[in-house]
CSV table of N, CA and C in Angstrom, one decimal:
chain,number,residue,atom,x,y,z
J,281,MET,N,-170.4,42.0,-151.4
J,281,MET,CA,-170.8,40.9,-150.7
J,281,MET,C,-170.6,41.0,-149.2
J,282,LEU,N,-169.4,41.4,-148.8
J,282,LEU,CA,-169.0,41.7,-147.4
J,282,LEU,C,-169.3,43.1,-146.9
J,283,GLN,N,-170.2,43.2,-145.9
J,283,GLN,CA,-170.5,44.5,-145.4
J,283,GLN,C,-169.7,44.9,-144.3
J,284,ALA,N,-169.2,46.1,-144.1
J,284,ALA,CA,-168.3,46.5,-143.2
J,284,ALA,C,-169.0,46.4,-141.7
J,285,GLU,N,-170.2,46.5,-141.6
J,285,GLU,CA,-170.8,46.5,-140.3
J,285,GLU,C,-171.1,45.1,-139.8
J,286,ARG,N,-170.9,44.1,-140.6
J,286,ARG,CA,-171.2,42.7,-140.2
J,286,ARG,C,-170.2,42.3,-139.1
J,287,PRO,N,-170.6,41.4,-138.2
J,287,PRO,CA,-169.7,41.0,-137.1
J,287,PRO,C,-168.4,40.2,-137.7
J,288,VAL,N,-167.3,40.4,-137.0
J,288,VAL,CA,-166.1,39.8,-137.4
J,288,VAL,C,-166.3,38.2,-137.6
J,289,ALA,N,-167.0,37.7,-136.6
J,289,ALA,CA,-167.2,36.2,-136.7
J,289,ALA,C,-167.9,35.7,-137.9
J,290,GLU,N,-168.9,36.5,-138.3
J,290,GLU,CA,-169.6,36.1,-139.6
J,290,GLU,C,-168.7,36.3,-140.7
J,291,ALA,N,-167.8,37.2,-140.7
J,291,ALA,CA,-166.9,37.5,-141.8
J,291,ALA,C,-165.8,36.4,-141.8
J,292,LYS,N,-165.5,35.9,-140.7
J,292,LYS,CA,-164.4,34.8,-140.7
J,292,LYS,C,-165.1,33.5,-141.2
J,293,ASP,N,-166.4,33.4,-140.8
J,293,ASP,CA,-167.1,32.2,-141.2
J,293,ASP,C,-167.2,32.2,-142.8
J,294,LEU,N,-167.5,33.5,-143.3
J,294,LEU,CA,-167.7,33.6,-144.7
J,294,LEU,C,-166.4,33.4,-145.4
J,295,LEU,N,-165.3,33.8,-144.8
J,295,LEU,CA,-164.0,33.6,-145.4
J,295,LEU,C,-163.7,32.1,-145.4
J,296,ALA,N,-164.0,31.4,-144.3
J,296,ALA,CA,-163.6,30.0,-144.4
J,296,ALA,C,-164.5,29.2,-145.4
J,297,ARG,N,-165.7,29.6,-145.6
J,297,ARG,CA,-166.6,28.9,-146.5
J,297,ARG,C,-166.3,29.3,-148.0
J,298,ASN,N,-166.1,30.5,-148.2
J,298,ASN,CA,-165.9,31.1,-149.6
J,298,ASN,C,-164.7,31.8,-149.9
J,299,ARG,N,-163.6,31.3,-149.4
J,299,ARG,CA,-162.3,32.0,-149.7
J,299,ARG,C,-162.0,32.2,-151.1
J,300,ALA,N,-162.2,31.2,-151.9
J,300,ALA,CA,-162.0,31.3,-153.3
J,300,ALA,C,-162.8,32.3,-154.1
J,301,ALA,N,-163.9,32.6,-153.6
J,301,ALA,CA,-164.9,33.5,-154.2
J,301,ALA,C,-164.6,35.0,-153.7
J,302,LEU,N,-163.8,35.1,-152.8
J,302,LEU,CA,-163.5,36.5,-152.3
J,302,LEU,C,-162.3,37.1,-152.9
J,303,SER,N,-162.3,38.4,-153.0
J,303,SER,CA,-161.1,39.1,-153.6
J,303,SER,C,-160.0,39.2,-152.5
J,304,GLY,N,-158.9,39.6,-152.9
J,304,GLY,CA,-157.8,39.8,-152.1
J,304,GLY,C,-158.0,40.9,-151.1
J,305,VAL,N,-158.7,42.0,-151.5
J,305,VAL,CA,-159.1,43.1,-150.5
J,305,VAL,C,-160.0,42.6,-149.4
J,306,GLU,N,-161.0,41.9,-149.9
J,306,GLU,CA,-162.0,41.3,-148.9
J,306,GLU,C,-161.2,40.4,-147.9
J,307,ILE,N,-160.3,39.5,-148.4
J,307,ILE,CA,-159.7,38.5,-147.5
J,307,ILE,C,-158.8,39.4,-146.6
J,308,ASP,N,-158.2,40.3,-147.1
J,308,ASP,CA,-157.3,41.2,-146.2
J,308,ASP,C,-158.1,41.9,-145.2
J,309,PHE,N,-159.2,42.5,-145.6
J,309,PHE,CA,-160.1,43.3,-144.7
J,309,PHE,C,-160.6,42.3,-143.7
J,310,ILE,N,-160.9,41.0,-143.9
J,310,ILE,CA,-161.5,40.2,-143.0
J,310,ILE,C,-160.4,39.7,-142.0
J,311,GLU,N,-159.3,39.4,-142.6
J,311,GLU,CA,-158.1,38.9,-141.7
J,311,GLU,C,-157.7,40.1,-140.8
J,312,LEU,N,-157.5,41.3,-141.4
J,312,LEU,CA,-157.1,42.4,-140.6
J,312,LEU,C,-158.2,42.8,-139.5
J,313,SER,N,-159.5,42.7,-139.9
J,313,SER,CA,-160.5,43.0,-139.0
J,313,SER,C,-160.4,41.9,-137.9
J,314,ALA,N,-160.3,40.6,-138.1
J,314,ALA,CA,-160.2,39.6,-137.2
J,314,ALA,C,-159.0,39.9,-136.3
J,315,ALA,N,-157.8,40.3,-136.8
J,315,ALA,CA,-156.7,40.6,-136.0
J,315,ALA,C,-157.0,41.8,-135.1
J,316,ALA,N,-157.6,42.8,-135.6
J,316,ALA,CA,-157.9,44.0,-134.9
J,316,ALA,C,-158.9,43.6,-133.7
J,317,ALA,N,-159.9,42.8,-134.1
J,317,ALA,CA,-160.9,42.3,-133.0
J,317,ALA,C,-160.1,41.5,-131.9
J,318,ARG,N,-159.2,40.6,-132.3
J,318,ARG,CA,-158.4,39.9,-131.3
J,318,ARG,C,-157.6,40.8,-130.5
J,319,ALA,N,-156.9,41.8,-131.1
J,319,ALA,CA,-156.0,42.8,-130.4
J,319,ALA,C,-157.1,43.6,-129.4
J,320,GLU,N,-158.2,43.9,-129.8
J,320,GLU,CA,-159.1,44.7,-128.9
J,320,GLU,C,-159.5,43.8,-127.8
J,321,LEU,N,-159.8,42.6,-128.1
J,321,LEU,CA,-160.2,41.7,-127.0
J,321,LEU,C,-159.1,41.4,-126.0
J,322,GLU,N,-157.8,41.4,-126.5
J,322,GLU,CA,-156.6,41.1,-125.7
J,322,GLU,C,-156.4,42.4,-124.9
J,323,ARG,N,-156.7,43.6,-125.5
J,323,ARG,CA,-156.5,44.9,-124.7
J,323,ARG,C,-157.5,44.9,-123.6
J,324,ARG,N,-158.7,44.6,-123.9
J,324,ARG,CA,-159.8,44.7,-122.9
J,324,ARG,C,-159.5,43.6,-121.8
J,325,ALA,N,-159.1,42.5,-122.2
J,325,ALA,CA,-158.8,41.4,-121.3
J,325,ALA,C,-157.6,41.8,-120.3
J,326,GLU,N,-156.6,42.5,-120.9
J,326,GLU,CA,-155.5,43.0,-120.1
J,326,GLU,C,-155.9,44.2,-119.2
J,327,GLU,N,-156.9,45.0,-119.6
J,327,GLU,CA,-157.4,46.0,-118.8
J,327,GLU,C,-158.2,45.4,-117.6
J,328,ALA,N,-159.0,44.4,-118.1
J,328,ALA,CA,-159.7,43.7,-117.0
J,328,ALA,C,-158.9,43.0,-116.0
J,329,ARG,N,-157.7,42.4,-116.5
J,329,ARG,CA,-156.8,41.8,-115.6
J,329,ARG,C,-156.2,42.8,-114.6
J,330,GLN,N,-155.8,44.0,-115.2
J,330,GLN,CA,-155.2,45.1,-114.4
J,330,GLN,C,-156.3,45.6,-113.3
J,331,ARG,N,-157.4,45.7,-113.7
J,331,ARG,CA,-158.5,46.2,-112.8
J,331,ARG,C,-158.7,45.3,-111.7
J,332,ALA,N,-158.6,43.9,-112.2
J,332,ALA,CA,-158.8,42.8,-111.0
J,332,ALA,C,-157.7,42.9,-110.0
J,333,GLU,N,-156.5,43.0,-110.6
J,333,GLU,CA,-155.3,43.1,-109.7
J,333,GLU,C,-155.3,44.4,-108.9
J,334,GLN,N,-155.9,45.5,-109.3
J,334,GLN,CA,-156.0,46.7,-108.5
J,334,GLN,C,-157.0,46.4,-107.4
J,335,GLU,N,-158.1,45.9,-107.8
J,335,GLU,CA,-159.3,45.6,-106.9
J,335,GLU,C,-158.8,44.7,-105.8
J,336,ALA,N,-158.0,43.6,-106.3
J,336,ALA,CA,-157.4,42.7,-105.3
J,336,ALA,C,-156.5,43.4,-104.3
J,337,ALA,N,-155.7,44.3,-104.9
J,337,ALA,CA,-154.7,45.1,-103.9
J,337,ALA,C,-155.5,46.0,-103.0
J,338,HIS,N,-156.6,46.6,-103.5
J,338,HIS,CA,-157.4,47.4,-102.6
J,338,HIS,C,-158.0,46.5,-101.5
J,339,ALA,N,-158.6,45.3,-102.0
J,339,ALA,CA,-159.2,44.4,-101.0
J,339,ALA,C,-158.1,44.0,-100.0
J,340,ARG,N,-156.9,43.6,-100.4
J,340,ARG,CA,-155.9,43.2,-99.4
J,340,ARG,C,-155.5,44.4,-98.4
J,341,ALA,N,-155.5,45.7,-99.1
J,341,ALA,CA,-155.4,46.9,-98.2
J,341,ALA,C,-156.4,47.1,-97.2
J,342,LEU,N,-157.6,46.9,-97.6
J,342,LEU,CA,-158.8,46.9,-96.8
J,342,LEU,C,-158.7,45.8,-95.7
J,343,GLN,N,-158.4,44.7,-96.0
J,343,GLN,CA,-158.3,43.6,-95.1
J,343,GLN,C,-157.3,43.9,-94.0
J,344,THR,N,-156.1,44.4,-94.5
J,344,THR,CA,-155.0,44.7,-93.6
J,344,THR,C,-155.4,45.9,-92.7
J,345,SER,N,-156.1,46.8,-93.2
J,345,SER,CA,-156.6,47.9,-92.4
J,345,SER,C,-157.6,47.5,-91.4
J,346,LEU,N,-158.6,46.6,-91.8
J,346,LEU,CA,-159.6,46.0,-91.0
J,346,LEU,C,-158.9,45.3,-89.8
J,347,GLU,N,-157.8,44.4,-90.1
J,347,GLU,CA,-157.1,43.7,-89.1
J,347,GLU,C,-156.5,44.6,-88.1
J,348,GLU,N,-155.9,45.6,-88.6
J,348,GLU,CA,-155.2,46.7,-87.8
J,348,GLU,C,-156.2,47.5,-86.9
J,349,THR,N,-157.3,47.8,-87.4
J,349,THR,CA,-158.4,48.4,-86.6
J,349,THR,C,-158.9,47.5,-85.6
J,350,GLN,N,-159.2,46.2,-86.0
J,350,GLN,CA,-159.6,45.2,-85.0
J,350,GLN,C,-158.4,45.1,-83.8
J,351,SER,N,-157.3,45.1,-84.2
J,351,SER,CA,-156.2,44.9,-83.3
J,351,SER,C,-156.2,46.1,-82.4
J,352,ALA,N,-156.2,47.3,-83.0
J,352,ALA,CA,-156.3,48.6,-82.1
J,352,ALA,C,-157.5,48.5,-81.2
J,353,LYS,N,-158.7,48.1,-81.7
J,353,LYS,CA,-159.9,48.0,-80.9
J,353,LYS,C,-159.7,47.1,-79.8
J,354,THR,N,-159.1,46.0,-80.0
J,354,THR,CA,-158.8,44.9,-78.9
J,354,THR,C,-157.9,45.6,-77.9
J,355,GLU,N,-156.8,46.3,-78.4
J,355,GLU,CA,-155.9,46.9,-77.4
J,355,GLU,C,-156.6,48.0,-76.7
J,356,ALA,N,-157.4,48.8,-77.3
J,356,ALA,CA,-158.2,49.9,-76.7
J,356,ALA,C,-159.1,49.3,-75.6
J,357,ASP,N,-159.8,48.3,-75.9
J,357,ASP,CA,-160.7,47.6,-75.0
J,357,ASP,C,-160.0,47.1,-73.8
J,358,SER,N,-158.8,46.5,-74.1
J,358,SER,CA,-158.0,46.0,-72.9
J,358,SER,C,-157.4,47.1,-72.1
J,359,ALA,N,-157.1,48.2,-72.7
J,359,ALA,CA,-156.6,49.4,-72.0
J,359,ALA,C,-157.7,49.9,-71.2
J,360,ALA,N,-158.9,50.1,-71.7
J,360,ALA,CA,-160.1,50.6,-71.0
J,360,ALA,C,-160.4,49.6,-69.8
J,361,LYS,N,-160.3,48.4,-70.0
J,361,LYS,CA,-160.5,47.4,-68.9
J,361,LYS,C,-159.6,47.6,-67.8
J,362,ARG,N,-158.3,47.7,-68.2
J,362,ARG,CA,-157.2,47.9,-67.2
J,362,ARG,C,-157.5,49.3,-66.5
J,363,ALA,N,-157.8,50.3,-67.2
J,363,ALA,CA,-158.0,51.7,-66.6
J,363,ALA,C,-159.2,51.5,-65.6
J,364,SER,N,-160.2,50.8,-66.1
J,364,SER,CA,-161.3,50.7,-65.2
J,364,SER,C,-161.1,49.9,-63.9
J,365,THR,N,-160.3,48.9,-64.0
J,365,THR,CA,-159.8,48.1,-62.9
J,365,THR,C,-158.9,49.0,-62.0
J,366,ALA,N,-158.0,49.8,-62.6
J,366,ALA,CA,-157.1,50.5,-61.9
J,366,ALA,C,-157.9,51.7,-61.1
J,367,ARG,N,-158.9,52.2,-61.7
J,367,ARG,CA,-159.8,53.3,-61.2
J,367,ARG,C,-160.5,52.6,-60.0
J,368,GLY,N,-161.0,51.4,-60.2
J,368,GLY,CA,-161.8,50.6,-59.0
J,368,GLY,C,-160.8,50.5,-57.9
J,369,GLU,N,-159.5,50.1,-58.1
J,369,GLU,CA,-158.6,49.8,-57.1
J,369,GLU,C,-158.2,51.1,-56.4
J,370,ALA,N,-158.1,52.2,-57.2
J,370,ALA,CA,-157.8,53.6,-56.6
J,370,ALA,C,-159.0,54.0,-55.7
J,371,GLU,N,-160.2,53.8,-56.1
J,371,GLU,CA,-161.3,54.1,-55.3
J,371,GLU,C,-161.3,53.3,-54.0
J,372,LYS,N,-160.9,52.1,-54.1
J,372,LYS,CA,-160.8,51.3,-52.9
J,372,LYS,C,-159.7,51.8,-51.9
J,373,LEU,N,-158.7,52.3,-52.5
J,373,LEU,CA,-157.6,52.9,-51.6
J,373,LEU,C,-158.1,54.2,-51.0
J,374,ILE,N,-158.8,55.0,-51.9
J,374,ILE,CA,-159.3,56.3,-51.4
J,374,ILE,C,-160.4,55.9,-50.3
J,375,GLN,N,-161.2,55.0,-50.5
J,375,GLN,CA,-162.1,54.6,-49.5
J,375,GLN,C,-161.3,54.3,-48.2
J,376,PHE,N,-160.2,53.6,-48.2
J,376,PHE,CA,-159.5,53.2,-47.0
J,376,PHE,C,-158.8,54.4,-46.4
J,377,MET,N,-158.3,55.3,-47.3
J,377,MET,CA,-157.5,56.5,-46.7
J,377,MET,C,-158.5,57.5,-46.1
J,378,THR,N,-159.7,57.6,-46.7
J,378,THR,CA,-160.7,58.6,-46.3
J,378,THR,C,-161.4,58.2,-45.0
J,379,PHE,N,-161.7,56.9,-45.0
J,379,PHE,CA,-162.4,56.4,-43.8
J,379,PHE,C,-161.5,55.7,-42.7
J,380,ASP,N,-161.0,54.6,-43.0
J,380,ASP,CA,-160.2,53.7,-42.0
J,380,ASP,C,-159.0,54.5,-41.5
J,381,LEU,N,-158.2,54.8,-42.5
J,381,LEU,CA,-157.0,55.4,-42.0
J,381,LEU,C,-157.1,56.8,-41.4
J,382,ASN,N,-158.1,57.6,-41.9
J,382,ASN,CA,-158.5,58.8,-41.2
J,382,ASN,C,-158.9,58.6,-39.8
J,383,PHE,N,-159.8,57.7,-39.6
J,383,PHE,CA,-160.2,57.3,-38.3
J,383,PHE,C,-158.9,57.0,-37.3
J,384,LYS,N,-158.1,56.2,-37.8
J,384,LYS,CA,-157.0,55.7,-37.1
J,384,LYS,C,-156.1,56.9,-36.8
J,385,LEU,N,-155.8,57.6,-37.7
J,385,LEU,CA,-154.8,58.7,-37.5
J,385,LEU,C,-155.4,59.8,-36.6
J,386,GLN,N,-156.7,60.1,-36.8
J,386,GLN,CA,-157.3,61.0,-35.8
J,386,GLN,C,-157.2,60.6,-34.4
J,387,LYS,N,-157.3,59.2,-34.2
J,387,LYS,CA,-157.4,58.6,-32.9
J,387,LYS,C,-156.0,58.9,-32.1
J,388,ILE,N,-154.9,58.8,-33.0
J,388,ILE,CA,-153.6,58.9,-32.4
J,388,ILE,C,-153.0,60.3,-32.6
J,389,GLY,N,-153.8,61.2,-33.1
J,389,GLY,CA,-153.5,62.6,-33.1
J,389,GLY,C,-152.5,62.9,-34.3
J,390,LYS,N,-152.4,62.2,-35.2
J,390,LYS,CA,-151.4,62.5,-36.3
J,390,LYS,C,-152.1,63.3,-37.4
J,391,LEU,N,-152.4,64.5,-37.0
J,391,LEU,CA,-153.1,65.5,-37.9
J,391,LEU,C,-152.3,65.9,-39.2
J,392,GLU,N,-151.1,66.1,-38.9
J,392,GLU,CA,-150.1,66.5,-40.1
J,392,GLU,C,-150.1,65.4,-41.1
J,393,LEU,N,-150.0,64.1,-40.7
J,393,LEU,CA,-150.1,63.0,-41.7
J,393,LEU,C,-151.3,62.8,-42.3
J,394,LEU,N,-152.5,63.1,-41.4
J,394,LEU,CA,-153.8,63.0,-41.9
J,394,LEU,C,-154.1,64.0,-43.0
J,395,LYS,N,-153.5,65.2,-42.7
J,395,LYS,CA,-153.6,66.4,-43.7
J,395,LYS,C,-153.0,66.0,-45.0
J,396,ASP,N,-151.8,65.5,-45.0
J,396,ASP,CA,-151.1,65.0,-46.2
J,396,ASP,C,-152.0,63.9,-47.0
J,397,VAL,N,-152.5,63.0,-46.2
J,397,VAL,CA,-153.3,62.0,-46.9
J,397,VAL,C,-154.6,62.6,-47.5
J,398,ASN,N,-155.1,63.6,-46.8
J,398,ASN,CA,-156.3,64.2,-47.3
J,398,ASN,C,-156.0,65.1,-48.6
J,399,ILE,N,-154.9,65.7,-48.5
J,399,ILE,CA,-154.6,66.5,-49.7
J,399,ILE,C,-154.4,65.7,-50.9
J,400,ARG,N,-153.8,64.4,-50.7
J,400,ARG,CA,-153.7,63.5,-51.8
J,400,ARG,C,-155.0,63.1,-52.4
J,401,VAL,N,-155.9,62.8,-51.4
J,401,VAL,CA,-157.2,62.4,-51.9
J,401,VAL,C,-157.9,63.5,-52.7
J,402,GLU,N,-157.9,64.7,-52.2
J,402,GLU,CA,-158.4,65.8,-52.8
J,402,GLU,C,-157.9,66.0,-54.3
J,403,GLU,N,-156.6,65.9,-54.4
J,403,GLU,CA,-155.9,66.0,-55.7
J,403,GLU,C,-156.4,64.9,-56.7
J,404,TYR,N,-156.6,63.8,-56.2
J,404,TYR,CA,-157.1,62.6,-57.0
J,404,TYR,C,-158.5,63.0,-57.5
J,405,TYR,N,-159.4,63.6,-56.7
J,405,TYR,CA,-160.7,64.0,-57.2
J,405,TYR,C,-160.7,65.2,-58.1
J,406,LYS,N,-159.6,66.0,-58.0
J,406,LYS,CA,-159.5,67.1,-58.9
J,406,LYS,C,-159.3,66.6,-60.3
J,407,VAL,N,-158.5,65.6,-60.4
J,407,VAL,CA,-158.1,65.0,-61.7
J,407,VAL,C,-159.1,64.1,-62.2
J,408,PHE,N,-159.6,63.2,-61.3
J,408,PHE,CA,-160.5,62.1,-61.8
J,408,PHE,C,-162.0,62.3,-61.4
J,409,GLY,N,-162.4,63.3,-60.7
J,409,GLY,CA,-163.7,63.6,-60.3
J,409,GLY,C,-164.5,64.2,-61.5
J,410,GLY,N,-165.6,64.5,-61.2
J,410,GLY,CA,-166.4,65.3,-62.3
J,410,GLY,C,-167.8,64.8,-62.6
J,411,GLU,N,-168.2,65.2,-63.7
J,411,GLU,CA,-169.6,64.8,-64.1
J,411,GLU,C,-169.7,63.2,-64.2
J,412,ASN,N,-170.8,62.6,-64.2
J,412,ASN,CA,-171.1,61.2,-64.2
J,412,ASN,C,-170.3,60.4,-63.1
J,413,GLU,N,-170.0,61.1,-62.0
J,413,GLU,CA,-169.3,60.5,-61.0
J,413,GLU,C,-170.4,59.6,-60.3
J,414,GLU,N,-169.9,58.4,-59.8
J,414,GLU,CA,-170.8,57.4,-59.2
J,414,GLU,C,-171.0,57.9,-57.7
J,415,ILE,N,-172.1,57.6,-57.2
J,415,ILE,CA,-172.6,58.1,-55.9
J,415,ILE,C,-171.5,57.7,-54.7
J,416,ASP,N,-170.9,56.5,-54.8
J,416,ASP,CA,-169.9,56.1,-53.7
J,416,ASP,C,-168.6,57.1,-53.9
J,417,SER,N,-168.4,57.4,-55.1
J,417,SER,CA,-167.3,58.2,-55.3
J,417,SER,C,-167.5,59.7,-54.8
J,418,LEU,N,-168.8,60.1,-55.1
J,418,LEU,CA,-169.2,61.5,-54.6
J,418,LEU,C,-169.2,61.4,-53.0
J,419,ARG,N,-169.6,60.3,-52.4
J,419,ARG,CA,-169.6,60.2,-51.0
J,419,ARG,C,-168.1,60.3,-50.5
J,420,ARG,N,-167.2,59.7,-51.1
J,420,ARG,CA,-165.8,59.7,-50.6
J,420,ARG,C,-165.2,61.0,-50.8
J,421,ARG,N,-165.5,61.8,-51.8
J,421,ARG,CA,-165.2,63.1,-52.1
J,421,ARG,C,-165.7,64.0,-51.1
J,422,ALA,N,-166.9,63.9,-50.7
J,422,ALA,CA,-167.6,64.7,-49.7
J,422,ALA,C,-167.0,64.5,-48.3
J,423,ALA,N,-166.7,63.1,-48.0
J,423,ALA,CA,-166.1,62.8,-46.8
J,423,ALA,C,-164.6,63.4,-46.6
J,424,SER,N,-163.9,63.5,-47.8
J,424,SER,CA,-162.5,64.0,-47.8
J,424,SER,C,-162.6,65.5,-47.5
J,425,LEU,N,-163.6,66.2,-48.1
J,425,LEU,CA,-163.8,67.6,-47.8
J,425,LEU,C,-164.2,67.9,-46.2
J,426,HIS,N,-165.1,66.9,-45.8
J,426,HIS,CA,-165.5,67.0,-44.4
J,426,HIS,C,-164.2,66.7,-43.5
J,427,ASN,N,-163.3,65.8,-44.0
J,427,ASN,CA,-162.1,65.5,-43.2
J,427,ASN,C,-161.2,66.7,-43.1
J,428,ARG,N,-161.1,67.5,-44.1
J,428,ARG,CA,-160.3,68.8,-44.1
J,428,ARG,C,-160.8,69.7,-43.0
J,429,GLY,N,-162.1,69.8,-42.9
J,429,GLY,CA,-162.7,70.6,-41.9
J,429,GLY,C,-162.2,70.0,-40.4
J,430,ASP,N,-162.4,68.7,-40.3
J,430,ASP,CA,-162.0,68.1,-39.1
J,430,ASP,C,-160.6,68.3,-38.7
J,431,ILE,N,-159.6,68.2,-39.7
J,431,ILE,CA,-158.2,68.5,-39.5
J,431,ILE,C,-158.0,69.9,-39.0
J,432,LEU,N,-158.7,70.9,-39.7
J,432,LEU,CA,-158.5,72.2,-39.3
J,432,LEU,C,-159.0,72.5,-37.9
J,433,ARG,N,-160.1,71.9,-37.6
J,433,ARG,CA,-160.7,72.0,-36.3
J,433,ARG,C,-159.8,71.3,-35.3
J,434,GLY,N,-159.2,70.2,-35.5
J,434,GLY,CA,-158.2,69.5,-34.7
J,434,GLY,C,-157.0,70.3,-34.4
J,435,GLN,N,-156.6,71.1,-35.4
J,435,GLN,CA,-155.4,71.9,-35.3
J,435,GLN,C,-155.8,73.3,-34.5
J,436,GLY,N,-156.9,73.4,-34.2
J,436,GLY,CA,-157.4,74.6,-33.5
J,436,GLY,C,-157.9,75.8,-34.4
J,437,ASP,N,-157.9,75.5,-35.6
J,437,ASP,CA,-158.3,76.5,-36.7
J,437,ASP,C,-159.8,76.6,-36.9
J,438,LEU,N,-160.5,77.0,-35.9
J,438,LEU,CA,-162.0,76.9,-36.0
J,438,LEU,C,-162.5,77.8,-37.1
J,439,ALA,N,-161.9,79.0,-37.3
J,439,ALA,CA,-162.4,79.8,-38.3
J,439,ALA,C,-162.2,79.2,-39.7
J,440,GLY,N,-161.0,78.5,-39.9
J,440,GLY,CA,-160.7,77.7,-41.1
J,440,GLY,C,-161.6,76.6,-41.4
J,441,ALA,N,-161.9,75.9,-40.3
J,441,ALA,CA,-162.9,74.8,-40.3
J,441,ALA,C,-164.3,75.2,-40.7
J,442,THR,N,-164.7,76.4,-40.1
J,442,THR,CA,-166.1,76.8,-40.5
J,442,THR,C,-166.1,77.3,-41.8
J,443,LYS,N,-165.0,78.1,-42.3
J,443,LYS,CA,-164.9,78.5,-43.7
J,443,LYS,C,-164.9,77.3,-44.7
J,444,GLN,N,-164.2,76.3,-44.3
J,444,GLN,CA,-164.2,75.1,-45.1
J,444,GLN,C,-165.6,74.5,-45.3
J,445,GLU,N,-166.3,74.4,-44.2
J,445,GLU,CA,-167.7,73.9,-44.3
J,445,GLU,C,-168.6,74.7,-45.1
J,446,LYS,N,-168.3,76.0,-45.1
J,446,LYS,CA,-169.3,76.9,-45.8
J,446,LYS,C,-168.9,77.2,-47.3
J,447,THR,N,-167.6,76.8,-47.6
J,447,THR,CA,-167.3,77.0,-49.0
J,447,THR,C,-167.3,75.7,-49.8
J,448,GLU,N,-166.1,75.1,-49.8
J,448,GLU,CA,-165.9,73.9,-50.5
J,448,GLU,C,-166.7,72.7,-50.2
J,449,GLY,N,-166.8,72.4,-48.9
J,449,GLY,CA,-167.5,71.3,-48.4
J,449,GLY,C,-169.0,71.4,-48.3
J,450,ALA,N,-169.7,72.6,-48.5
J,450,ALA,CA,-170.9,72.8,-48.2
J,450,ALA,C,-171.8,72.9,-49.5
J,451,GLU,N,-171.4,72.3,-50.6
J,451,GLU,CA,-172.1,72.4,-51.8
J,451,GLU,C,-172.9,71.2,-52.0
J,452,PRO,N,-174.2,71.3,-52.4
J,452,PRO,CA,-174.9,70.1,-52.6
J,452,PRO,C,-174.5,69.6,-54.0
J,453,ILE,N,-174.6,68.2,-54.1
J,453,ILE,CA,-174.4,67.5,-55.4
J,453,ILE,C,-175.5,66.9,-55.8
J,454,ASP,N,-176.1,67.2,-57.0
J,454,ASP,CA,-177.4,66.7,-57.4
J,454,ASP,C,-178.5,66.9,-56.4
J,455,GLY,N,-178.4,68.1,-55.7
J,455,GLY,CA,-179.5,68.5,-54.7
J,455,GLY,C,-179.4,67.8,-53.4
J,456,ILE,N,-178.3,67.0,-53.3
J,456,ILE,CA,-178.1,66.3,-52.0
J,456,ILE,C,-176.9,66.8,-51.2
J,457,TRP,N,-177.2,67.1,-49.9
J,457,TRP,CA,-176.0,67.7,-49.2
J,457,TRP,C,-175.3,66.5,-48.7
J,458,LEU,N,-174.0,66.3,-49.0
J,458,LEU,CA,-173.2,65.1,-48.7
J,458,LEU,C,-172.4,65.4,-47.5
J,459,ARG,N,-172.4,66.5,-46.9
J,459,ARG,CA,-171.6,66.8,-45.7
J,459,ARG,C,-172.0,65.8,-44.6
J,460,TRP,N,-171.1,65.5,-43.8
J,460,TRP,CA,-171.3,64.5,-42.7
J,460,TRP,C,-171.7,63.1,-43.2
J,461,VAL,N,-171.1,62.7,-44.3
J,461,VAL,CA,-171.4,61.3,-44.7
J,461,VAL,C,-170.5,60.4,-44.1
């Protein structure tokens, strides 16, 4: 009467309706099958709960990672903005030292001080100059090299001034000769 492949729910229904007509073996089989089915459902439910907990933990870890990444990006953006501002202010200072201060120091004959200022400007461009340099920065760099020649000329070193103009200061940048800017 009871077939082993029938679903447990049908067997339990059969047991409820026809308990008196079933043998003890059949009753035990249905009850044990129902218990085994409940145990299997509980096991699967526990596995599903554990997977859900793991996925929730992964989701929290990803959220934390995302928040940390966003925070790091915000900090990096802020640092980049500060660096850009600092670079702009440094370029303003270079502008002042290369042109205004240079003119004033030349006027009063302070070539040694002018030489020190110019060396600092050239060191700045060795560190921060390079490819993708803006045209104003290139102009200040060229002026600094030209100033070196003027300093040498002012010190009476005509050979050094000529050499300066023929070597370091006499190279075109993007095909443009920036000497005497």
